[in-house]
Coordinates of C-alpha atoms and ligand atoms in Angstrom, one line a residue:
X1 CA -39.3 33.8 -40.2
X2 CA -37.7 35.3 -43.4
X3 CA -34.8 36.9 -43.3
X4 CA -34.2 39.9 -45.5
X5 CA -30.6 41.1 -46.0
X6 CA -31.5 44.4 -48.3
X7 CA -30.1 46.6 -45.3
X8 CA -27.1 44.6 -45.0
X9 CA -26.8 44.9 -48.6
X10 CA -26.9 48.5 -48.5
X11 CA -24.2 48.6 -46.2
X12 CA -21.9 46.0 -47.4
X13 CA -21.8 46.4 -51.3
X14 CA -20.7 50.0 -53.1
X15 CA -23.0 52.3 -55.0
X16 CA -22.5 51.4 -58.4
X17 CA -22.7 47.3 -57.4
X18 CA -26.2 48.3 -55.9
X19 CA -26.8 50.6 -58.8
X20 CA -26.1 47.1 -61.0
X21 CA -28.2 45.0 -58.8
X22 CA -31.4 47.4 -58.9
X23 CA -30.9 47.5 -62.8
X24 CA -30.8 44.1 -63.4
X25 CA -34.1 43.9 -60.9
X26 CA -36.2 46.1 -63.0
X27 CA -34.8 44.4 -65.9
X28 CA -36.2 41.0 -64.5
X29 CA -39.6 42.4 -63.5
X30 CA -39.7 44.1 -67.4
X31 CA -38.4 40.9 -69.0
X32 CA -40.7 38.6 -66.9
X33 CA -37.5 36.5 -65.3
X34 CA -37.3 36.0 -61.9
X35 CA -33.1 36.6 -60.6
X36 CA -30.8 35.6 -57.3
X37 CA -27.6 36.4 -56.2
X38 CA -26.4 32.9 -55.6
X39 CA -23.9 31.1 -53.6
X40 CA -20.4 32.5 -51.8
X41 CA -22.0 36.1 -52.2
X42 CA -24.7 35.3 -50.1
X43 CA -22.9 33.6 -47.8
X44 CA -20.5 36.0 -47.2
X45 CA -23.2 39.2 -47.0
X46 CA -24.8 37.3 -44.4
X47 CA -21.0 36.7 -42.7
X48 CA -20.4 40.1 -43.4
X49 CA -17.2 39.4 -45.1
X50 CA -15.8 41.3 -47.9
X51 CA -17.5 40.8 -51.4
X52 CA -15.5 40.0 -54.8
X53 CA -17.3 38.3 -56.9
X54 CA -20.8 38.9 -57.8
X55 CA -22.5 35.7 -59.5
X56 CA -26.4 36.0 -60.4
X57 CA -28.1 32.9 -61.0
X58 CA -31.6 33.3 -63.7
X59 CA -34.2 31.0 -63.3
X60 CA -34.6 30.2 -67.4
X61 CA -31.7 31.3 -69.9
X62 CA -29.4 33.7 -68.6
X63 CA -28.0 34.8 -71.8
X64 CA -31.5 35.5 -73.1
X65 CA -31.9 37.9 -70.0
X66 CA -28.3 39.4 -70.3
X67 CA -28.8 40.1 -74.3
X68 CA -32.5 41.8 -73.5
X69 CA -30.2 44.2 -70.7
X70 CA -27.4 44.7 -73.0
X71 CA -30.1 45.8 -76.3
X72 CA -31.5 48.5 -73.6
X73 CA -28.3 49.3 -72.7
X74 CA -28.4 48.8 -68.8
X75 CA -25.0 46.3 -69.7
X76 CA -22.4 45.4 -72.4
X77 CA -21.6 41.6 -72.7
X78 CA -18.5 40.5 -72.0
X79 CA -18.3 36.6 -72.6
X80 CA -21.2 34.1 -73.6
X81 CA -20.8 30.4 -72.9
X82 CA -23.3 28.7 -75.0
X83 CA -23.7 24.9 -73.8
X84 CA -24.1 26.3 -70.2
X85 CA -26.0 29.5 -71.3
X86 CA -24.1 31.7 -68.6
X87 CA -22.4 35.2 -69.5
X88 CA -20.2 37.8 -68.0
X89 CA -21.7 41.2 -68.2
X90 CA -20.3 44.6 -67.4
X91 CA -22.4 47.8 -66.0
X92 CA -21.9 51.1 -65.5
X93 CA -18.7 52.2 -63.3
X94 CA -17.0 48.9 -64.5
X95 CA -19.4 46.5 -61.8
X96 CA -18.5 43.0 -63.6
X97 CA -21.3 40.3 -62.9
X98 CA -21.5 36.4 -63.9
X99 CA -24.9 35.4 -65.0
X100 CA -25.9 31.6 -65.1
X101 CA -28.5 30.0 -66.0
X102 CA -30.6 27.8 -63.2
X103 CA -29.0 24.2 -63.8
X104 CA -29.2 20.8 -63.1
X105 CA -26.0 18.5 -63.3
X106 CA -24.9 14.9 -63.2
X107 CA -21.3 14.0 -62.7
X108 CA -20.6 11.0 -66.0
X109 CA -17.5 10.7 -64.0
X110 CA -15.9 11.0 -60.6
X111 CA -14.0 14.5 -59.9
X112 CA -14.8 15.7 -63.3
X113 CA -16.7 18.7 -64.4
X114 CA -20.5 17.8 -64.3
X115 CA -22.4 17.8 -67.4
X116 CA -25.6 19.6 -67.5
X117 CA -28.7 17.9 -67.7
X118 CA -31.4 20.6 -68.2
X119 CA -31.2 24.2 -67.9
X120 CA -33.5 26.6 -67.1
X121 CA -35.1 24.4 -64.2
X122 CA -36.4 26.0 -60.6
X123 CA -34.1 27.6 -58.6
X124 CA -34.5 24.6 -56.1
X125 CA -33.4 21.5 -58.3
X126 CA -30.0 24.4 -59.4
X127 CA -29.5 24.7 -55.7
X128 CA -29.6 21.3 -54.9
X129 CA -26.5 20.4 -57.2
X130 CA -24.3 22.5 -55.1
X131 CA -21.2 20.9 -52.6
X132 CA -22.4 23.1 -49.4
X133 CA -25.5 24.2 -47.5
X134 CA -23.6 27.3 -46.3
X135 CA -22.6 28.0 -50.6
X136 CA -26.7 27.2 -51.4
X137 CA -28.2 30.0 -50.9
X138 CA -30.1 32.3 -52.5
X139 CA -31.1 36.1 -51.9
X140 CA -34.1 37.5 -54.0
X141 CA -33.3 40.1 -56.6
X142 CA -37.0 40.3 -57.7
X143 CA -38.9 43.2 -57.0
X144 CA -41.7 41.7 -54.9
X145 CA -39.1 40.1 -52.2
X146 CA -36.3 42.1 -52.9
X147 CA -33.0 41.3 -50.5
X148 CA -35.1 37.9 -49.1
X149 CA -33.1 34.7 -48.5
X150 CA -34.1 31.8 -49.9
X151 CA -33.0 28.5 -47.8
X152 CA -33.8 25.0 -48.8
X153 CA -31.2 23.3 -47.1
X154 CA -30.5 25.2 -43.4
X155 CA -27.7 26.8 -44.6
X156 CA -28.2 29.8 -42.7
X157 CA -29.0 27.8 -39.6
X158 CA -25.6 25.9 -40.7
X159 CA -23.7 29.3 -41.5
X160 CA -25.1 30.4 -37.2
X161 CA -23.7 27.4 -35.7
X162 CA -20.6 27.3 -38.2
X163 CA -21.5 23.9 -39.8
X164 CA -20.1 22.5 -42.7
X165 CA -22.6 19.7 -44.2
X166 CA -23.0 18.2 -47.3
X167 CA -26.4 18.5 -49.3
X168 CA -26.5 14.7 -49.9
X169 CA -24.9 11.4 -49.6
X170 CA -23.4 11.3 -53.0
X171 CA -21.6 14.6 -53.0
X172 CA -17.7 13.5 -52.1
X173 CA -18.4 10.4 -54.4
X174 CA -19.5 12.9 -57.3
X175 CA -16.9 15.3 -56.9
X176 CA -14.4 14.7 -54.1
X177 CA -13.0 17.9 -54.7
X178 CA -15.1 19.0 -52.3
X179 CA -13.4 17.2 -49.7
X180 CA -10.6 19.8 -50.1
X181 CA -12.8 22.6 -50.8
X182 CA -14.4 21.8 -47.3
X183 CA -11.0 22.3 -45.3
X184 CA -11.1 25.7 -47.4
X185 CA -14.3 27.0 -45.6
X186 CA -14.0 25.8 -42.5
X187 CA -10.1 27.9 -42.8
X188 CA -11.5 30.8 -43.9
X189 CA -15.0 31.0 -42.2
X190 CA -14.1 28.8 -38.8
X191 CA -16.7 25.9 -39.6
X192 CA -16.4 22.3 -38.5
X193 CA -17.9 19.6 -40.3
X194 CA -21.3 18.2 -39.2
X195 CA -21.1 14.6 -37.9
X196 CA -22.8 12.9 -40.8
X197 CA -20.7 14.9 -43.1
X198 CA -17.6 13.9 -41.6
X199 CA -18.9 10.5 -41.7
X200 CA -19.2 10.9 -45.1
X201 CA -15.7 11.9 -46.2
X202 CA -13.9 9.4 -43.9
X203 CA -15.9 6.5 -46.0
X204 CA -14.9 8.1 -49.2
X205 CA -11.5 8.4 -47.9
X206 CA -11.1 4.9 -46.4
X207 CA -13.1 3.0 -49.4
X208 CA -12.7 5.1 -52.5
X209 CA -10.0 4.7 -55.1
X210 CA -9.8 8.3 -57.5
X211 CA -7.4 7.6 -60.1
X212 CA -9.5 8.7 -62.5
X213 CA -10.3 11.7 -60.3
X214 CA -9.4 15.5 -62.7
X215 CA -6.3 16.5 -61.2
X216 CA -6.0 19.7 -62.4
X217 CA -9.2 20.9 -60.2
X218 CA -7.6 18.7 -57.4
X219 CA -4.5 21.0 -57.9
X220 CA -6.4 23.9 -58.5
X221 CA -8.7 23.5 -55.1
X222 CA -5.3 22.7 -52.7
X223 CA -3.8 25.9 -54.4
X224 CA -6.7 27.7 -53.4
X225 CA -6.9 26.5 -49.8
X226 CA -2.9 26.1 -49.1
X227 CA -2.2 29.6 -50.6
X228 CA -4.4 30.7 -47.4
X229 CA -1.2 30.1 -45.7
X230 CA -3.9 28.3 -42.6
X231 CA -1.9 27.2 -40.1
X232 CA -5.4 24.8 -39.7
X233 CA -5.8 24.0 -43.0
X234 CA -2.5 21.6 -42.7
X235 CA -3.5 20.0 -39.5
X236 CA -7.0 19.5 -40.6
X237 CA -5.3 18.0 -44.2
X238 CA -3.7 15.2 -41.9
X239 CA -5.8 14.9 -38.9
X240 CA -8.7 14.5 -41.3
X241 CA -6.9 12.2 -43.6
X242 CA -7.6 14.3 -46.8
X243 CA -3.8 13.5 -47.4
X244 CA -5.1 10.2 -48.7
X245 CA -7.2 11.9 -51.3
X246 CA -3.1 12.6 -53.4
X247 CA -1.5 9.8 -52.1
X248 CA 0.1 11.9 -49.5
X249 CA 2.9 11.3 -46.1
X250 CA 1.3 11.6 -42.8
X251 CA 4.5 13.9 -41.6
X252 CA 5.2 15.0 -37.9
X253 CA 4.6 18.7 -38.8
X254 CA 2.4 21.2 -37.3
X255 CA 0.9 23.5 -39.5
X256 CA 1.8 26.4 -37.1
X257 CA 5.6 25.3 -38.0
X258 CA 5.0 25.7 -41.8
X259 CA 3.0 29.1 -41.3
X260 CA 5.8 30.2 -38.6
X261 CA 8.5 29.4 -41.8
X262 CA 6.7 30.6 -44.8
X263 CA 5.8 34.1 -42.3
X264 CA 9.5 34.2 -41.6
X265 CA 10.9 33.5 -45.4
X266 CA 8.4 34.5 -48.0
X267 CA 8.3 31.4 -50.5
X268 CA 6.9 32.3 -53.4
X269 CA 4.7 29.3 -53.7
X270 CA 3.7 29.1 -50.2
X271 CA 0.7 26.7 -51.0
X272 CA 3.5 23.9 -52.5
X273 CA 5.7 24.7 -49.2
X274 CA 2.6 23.3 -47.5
X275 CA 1.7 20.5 -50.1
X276 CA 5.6 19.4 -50.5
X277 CA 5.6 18.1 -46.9
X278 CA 3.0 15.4 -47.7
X279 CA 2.9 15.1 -51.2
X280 CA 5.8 12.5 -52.0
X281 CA 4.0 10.4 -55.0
X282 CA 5.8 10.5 -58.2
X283 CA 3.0 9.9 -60.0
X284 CA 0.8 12.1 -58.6
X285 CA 3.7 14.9 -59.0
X286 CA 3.2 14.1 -62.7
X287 CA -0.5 14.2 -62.8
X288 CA -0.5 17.5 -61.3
X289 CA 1.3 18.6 -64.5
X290 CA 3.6 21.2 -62.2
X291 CA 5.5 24.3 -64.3
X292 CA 8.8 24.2 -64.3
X293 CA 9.2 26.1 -61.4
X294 CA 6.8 24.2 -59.2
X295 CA 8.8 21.2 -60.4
X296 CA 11.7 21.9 -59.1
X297 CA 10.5 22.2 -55.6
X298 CA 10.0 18.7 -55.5
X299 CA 13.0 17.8 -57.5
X300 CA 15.1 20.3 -54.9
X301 CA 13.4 18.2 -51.9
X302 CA 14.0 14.8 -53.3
X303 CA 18.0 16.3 -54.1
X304 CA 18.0 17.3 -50.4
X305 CA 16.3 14.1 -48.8
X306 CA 18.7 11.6 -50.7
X307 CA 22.3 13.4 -49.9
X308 CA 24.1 12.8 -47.3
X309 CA 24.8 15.5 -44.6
X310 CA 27.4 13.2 -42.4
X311 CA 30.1 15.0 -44.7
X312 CA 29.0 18.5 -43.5
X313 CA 31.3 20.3 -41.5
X314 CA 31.7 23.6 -42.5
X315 CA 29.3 27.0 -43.5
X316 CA 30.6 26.7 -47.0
X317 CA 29.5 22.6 -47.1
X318 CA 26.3 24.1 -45.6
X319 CA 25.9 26.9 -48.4
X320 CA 26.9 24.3 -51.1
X321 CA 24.7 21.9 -50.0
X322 CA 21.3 24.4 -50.4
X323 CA 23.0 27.1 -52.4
X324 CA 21.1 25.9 -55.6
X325 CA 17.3 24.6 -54.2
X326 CA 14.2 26.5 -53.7
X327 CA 13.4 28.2 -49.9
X328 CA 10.1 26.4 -50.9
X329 CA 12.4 22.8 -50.7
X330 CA 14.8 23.9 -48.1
X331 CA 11.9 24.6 -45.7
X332 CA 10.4 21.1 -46.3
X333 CA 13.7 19.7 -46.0
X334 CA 13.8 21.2 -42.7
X335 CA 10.4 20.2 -41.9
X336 CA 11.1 16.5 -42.5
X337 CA 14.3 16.4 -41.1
X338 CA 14.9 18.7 -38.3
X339 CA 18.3 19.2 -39.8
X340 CA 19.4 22.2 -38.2
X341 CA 21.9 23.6 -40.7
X342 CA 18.7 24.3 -43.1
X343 CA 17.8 26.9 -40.7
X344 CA 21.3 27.8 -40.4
X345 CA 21.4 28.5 -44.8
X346 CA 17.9 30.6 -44.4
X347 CA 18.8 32.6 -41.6
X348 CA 22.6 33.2 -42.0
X349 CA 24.4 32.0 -44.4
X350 CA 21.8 32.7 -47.7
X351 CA 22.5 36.8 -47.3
X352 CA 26.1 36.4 -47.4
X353 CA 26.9 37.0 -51.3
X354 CA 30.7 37.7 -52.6
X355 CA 30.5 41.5 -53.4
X356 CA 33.7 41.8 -56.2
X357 CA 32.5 40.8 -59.7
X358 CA 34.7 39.2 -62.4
X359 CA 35.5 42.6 -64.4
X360 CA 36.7 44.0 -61.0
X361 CA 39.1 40.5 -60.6
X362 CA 40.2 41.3 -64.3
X363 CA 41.2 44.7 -63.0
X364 CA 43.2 43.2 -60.1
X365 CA 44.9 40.9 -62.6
X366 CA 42.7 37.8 -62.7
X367 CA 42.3 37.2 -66.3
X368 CA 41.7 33.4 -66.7
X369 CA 38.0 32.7 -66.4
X370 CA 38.5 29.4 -64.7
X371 CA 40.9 31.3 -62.2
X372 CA 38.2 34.1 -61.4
X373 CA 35.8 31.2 -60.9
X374 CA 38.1 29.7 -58.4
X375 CA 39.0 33.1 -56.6
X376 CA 35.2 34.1 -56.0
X377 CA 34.7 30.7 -54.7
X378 CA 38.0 31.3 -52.1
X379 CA 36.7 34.4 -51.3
X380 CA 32.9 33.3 -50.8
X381 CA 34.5 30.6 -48.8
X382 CA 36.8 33.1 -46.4
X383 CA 33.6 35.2 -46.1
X384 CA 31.4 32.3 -44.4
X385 CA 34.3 31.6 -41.9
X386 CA 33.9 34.8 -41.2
X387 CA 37.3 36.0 -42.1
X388 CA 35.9 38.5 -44.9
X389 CA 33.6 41.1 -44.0
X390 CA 33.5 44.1 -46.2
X391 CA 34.3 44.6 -49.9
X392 CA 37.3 46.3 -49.4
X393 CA 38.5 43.2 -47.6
X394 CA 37.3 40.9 -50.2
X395 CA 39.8 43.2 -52.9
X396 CA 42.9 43.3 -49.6
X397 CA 42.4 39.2 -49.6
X398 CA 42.7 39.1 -53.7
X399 CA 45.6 41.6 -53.5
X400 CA 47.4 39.4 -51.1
X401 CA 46.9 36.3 -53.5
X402 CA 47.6 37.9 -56.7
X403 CA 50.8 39.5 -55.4
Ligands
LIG1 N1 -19.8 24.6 -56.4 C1 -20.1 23.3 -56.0 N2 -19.2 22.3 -56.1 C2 -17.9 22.6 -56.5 C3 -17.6 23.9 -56.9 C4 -18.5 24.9 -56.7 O1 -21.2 23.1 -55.7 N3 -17.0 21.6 -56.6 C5 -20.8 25.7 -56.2 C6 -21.0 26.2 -54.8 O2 -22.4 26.5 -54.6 C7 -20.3 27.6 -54.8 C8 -20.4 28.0 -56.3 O3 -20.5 26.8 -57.1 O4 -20.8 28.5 -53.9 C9 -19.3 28.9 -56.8 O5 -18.1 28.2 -56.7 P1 -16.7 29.0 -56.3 O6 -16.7 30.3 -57.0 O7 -15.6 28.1 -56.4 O8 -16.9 29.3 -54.7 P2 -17.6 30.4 -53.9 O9 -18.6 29.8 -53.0 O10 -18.0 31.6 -54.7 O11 -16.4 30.8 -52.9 P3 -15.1 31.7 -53.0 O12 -15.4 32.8 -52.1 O13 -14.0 30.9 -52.6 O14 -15.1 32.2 -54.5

């Protein structure tokens, strides 16, 4: 039996998108091109999950379609990409859609973008390109069926039973991106992989070597799924051996330990907090071509990992010790070590800051820079004994050394 989501529609997207989508329908009819809403839009109407992004897939040349809309008016371009034929158009009440054309692809090399063999083919060879059954599908935009979903591959039966399954054999081997993009889903959506599938991916991971693999769109997938902050997504990453895929550390860590931390101490880039405790590669580190400050988490947890603690014995060794690295590193650290006094720098002994400023040592008669350098460290170091607690026993403690 068909299954028509135009209801659903009605209730899940806003006015004006619906406004868009009923435009661009009558456009299609006019224009003689027949139009679906394609891919994580369709899966998620029929999850009922919130909508961001609408993509449009035309079966022919979707920047034909999107210049006839935009001479009448319905739409004003935004951005053409000519080899691929897709555009970005915007409608009325500032509804942004992304047009492609229908496509087929072949991957020249492994993890790379595909290069496109034909465009404008049926909307069954574009869908059969795709990495998921649950992200093929297709929902009518044409007048005649308006709201119907097309399924070639089950992924609605797949999407029911919360299956994650490949289209075909070759699909990790083409772009083994997907391996990590598959953790992503079945995160966000609560999927687990179908046997063959899983089959599948532990091959490519046992068998495959991916030197050659594009790192940036390996980077850019794990920062997608880590920044989820999953607790499952990490356990899945090493139960499921994806770690292999970068070269990674199987480490003792649940990913309910990394969620607990990065919940508890806000990392900025809680995605590396979750990649630094298995990523360890140098090489791979490189190839991810990190900014600076991404960087330095690693640097911060390779500092950490190769110091020795044995000559710790006091809060202000402990503060030295982490004062300089990222929470992002210190968290690892912690991770990988167990080392309580990590906690003991997050919890405690980071808030504690020295509260007199160099003018104000200046006023108490400190004038030698090296000297007021030395005093804020005494006093930084009587305040994590314990000894110091307010400002106005910071100044008393200065008074008493400068007398
Ligand atoms: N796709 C694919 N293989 C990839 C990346 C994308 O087949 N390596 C296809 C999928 O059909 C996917 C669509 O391109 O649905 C759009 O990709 P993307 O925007 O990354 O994913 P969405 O499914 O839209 O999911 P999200 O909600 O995360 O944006």
């Amino acid at each position: 039996m068909s299954l028509n989501l135009k209801e659903k529609m009605e209730n899940s997207l806003s006015k004006d998108v619906l406004k868009a989508l009923e435009d661009c329908s009558t456009a299609a009819g006019d224009y003689g091109f027949k139009i679906y809403l394609i891919g994580g839009v369709v899966r998620d109407l029929i999850l009922g999950k919130e909508i961001f992004d609408i993509d449009i897939t035309v079966q022919g040349n979707a920047t034909d379609f999107c210049h006839k809309m935009a001479d009448k008016k319905i739409c004003k371009i935004l951005q053409v990409q000519n080899d691929l034929k897709t555009s970005k158009a915007i409608f009325q009440n500032k509804v942004e859609i992304d047009f492609a054309s229908t496509r087929q692809e072949f991957y020249p090399r492994r993890g790379h973008l595909p290069v496109v063999v034909r465009i404008g083919c049926t909307l069954e060879e574009d869908v059969y390109r795709r990495d998921f059954t649950i992200n093929s599908l297709a929902l009518s935009l044409n007048e005649r069926n308006f709201g119907e979903i097309i399924d070639y591959v089950g992924g609605v039966e797949d999407l029911k039973n919360k299956k994650l399954k490949v289209l075909h054999d070759n699909s990790f081997n083409e772009d083994p991106t997907r391996i990590i993009r598959g953790l992503k889903f079945a995160a966000r959506f609560n999927l687990h992989r179908d046997e063959h599938t899983k089959e599948l991916q532990n091959y490519y991971l046992q068998n495959s070597l991916h030197d050659d693999i594009s790192w940036s769109r390996v980077k850019s997938e794990l920062k997608q799924t880590f920044s989820l902050n999953n607790a499952r997504v990490f356990d899945m990453f090493i139960a499921n051996d994806v770690y292999k895929l970068i070269y990674g550390n199987k480490p003792d860590i649940k990913g309910l330990e990394i969620k607990a931390l990065v919940d508890k101490y806000s990392p900025e880039n809680v995605w590396l907090t979750y990649l630094g405790c298995s990523l360890n590669d140098k090489k791979i580190i490189e190839n991810f071509c990190f900014t600076r400050q991404e960087k330095k988490i690693f640097d911060d947890k390779q500092y950490l990992l190769e110091h020795d603690l044995s000559i710790i014995n006091s809060n202000y060794d402990i503060y030295k010790f982490f004062e300089k690295r990222s929470i992002e590193s210190i968290i690892i650290f912690y991770l990988l070590t167990r080392r309580k006094e990590a906690l003991i720098y997050l919890e405690k002994l980071s808030q504690i800051k020295v509260m007199v400023n160099g003018d104000e040592l200046k006023e108490l008669g400190i004038t030698d820079g090296k000297e007021i350098g030395k005093m804020l460290d005494k006093i930084l170091k009587k305040k994590l004994s314990g000894s110091l607690i307010n400002k106005a026993d910071e100044i008393e403690y200065v008074k008493s050394k400068t007398k």
